[in-house]
Amino acid sequence: MNPETEYREGLEQLAAHYKEIIGLLGEDVSREGLEKTPMRVAKAMQILTRGYKQDPHRVLTDAIFEEKYSQMVIVKDIDFFSLCEHHMLPFYGKAHVAYIPNGYITGLSKIARVVDIYSHRLQVQERMTQQIKDCIQETLRPLGVMVVVEAQHMCMQMRGVEKQNAITTTSDFSGAFNQAKTREEFMNLLRGDR
């Protein structure tokens, strides 16, 4: 799906619902500045949730290569944007992913695509972190996977406690990363320690 030109079924219904919501908020949906807003919001929501129509396992299997490399592979600072499922407000940040191959590697961009797919769904950061780890573990069957996600949540910044500088960090790991030494190596490499 090209998010700027192709939209999923239900676009017109979404726009109709957003028109009603705008009216319920107390606005005049017929005024010039809001006339096209319901459709714009419907299109934006379909773009922001396009991950429901994408298969992250397939993304990885489309670029699997046999390789005897058995050291840590890290793709860090993967920018992402997602929508909190509790308030449908954005959360955004960086994901850092490491895996230790077990005879097979994948294209590096595919790791970023997996992050992209899971982040383009209604989410909580904790589940997204686990889904990324599980997908890589199940598909590549590496010796281990570790995922660290750092994010700022607009639901904490714009409403509720209104804490502008709070950053939430989540992590999940499997296999070789169950060893503290391996996790520590990953964290040192993230920080740039040698």
Tab-separated table of C-alpha atoms in Angstrom, residues 8 18 44-52 81-91 116-125 127-128 131:
chain	number	residue	atom	x	y	z
A	8	ARG	CA	-8.289	0.886	2.601
A	18	TYR	CA	-15.007	12.224	12.097
A	44	ALA	CA	-4.306	10.190	8.113
A	45	MET	CA	-5.694	7.473	10.385
A	46	GLN	CA	-5.455	4.897	7.621
A	47	ILE	CA	-1.821	5.875	7.035
A	48	LEU	CA	-1.028	5.801	10.759
A	49	THR	CA	-2.563	2.316	11.093
A	50	ARG	CA	-1.302	0.756	7.851
A	51	GLY	CA	0.585	-1.865	9.867
A	52	TYR	CA	-2.609	-3.907	10.191
A	81	PHE	CA	5.791	6.999	15.437
A	82	SER	CA	2.816	5.176	16.870
A	83	LEU	CA	-0.606	5.815	18.396
A	84	CYS	CA	-1.316	4.977	22.015
A	85	GLU	CA	-4.338	2.689	22.076
A	86	HIS	CA	-5.651	4.266	25.288
A	87	HIS	CA	-6.019	7.856	24.033
A	88	MET	CA	-5.143	7.583	20.321
A	89	LEU	CA	-2.447	10.197	20.823
A	90	PRO	CA	1.034	9.788	19.333
A	91	PHE	CA	4.046	8.300	21.017
A	116	ASP	CA	7.573	0.349	11.209
A	117	ILE	CA	4.852	-2.262	10.780
A	118	TYR	CA	4.257	-2.805	14.484
A	119	SER	CA	4.381	0.916	15.236
A	120	HIS	CA	1.709	1.620	12.608
A	121	ARG	CA	-0.995	-0.001	14.730
A	122	LEU	CA	-2.837	1.131	17.844
A	123	GLN	CA	-0.245	0.188	20.449
A	124	VAL	CA	1.218	0.230	23.889
A	125	GLN	CA	4.984	0.520	23.996
A	127	ARG	CA	3.556	-4.852	23.604
A	128	MET	CA	5.234	-3.266	20.577
A	131	GLN	CA	6.108	-8.044	19.169
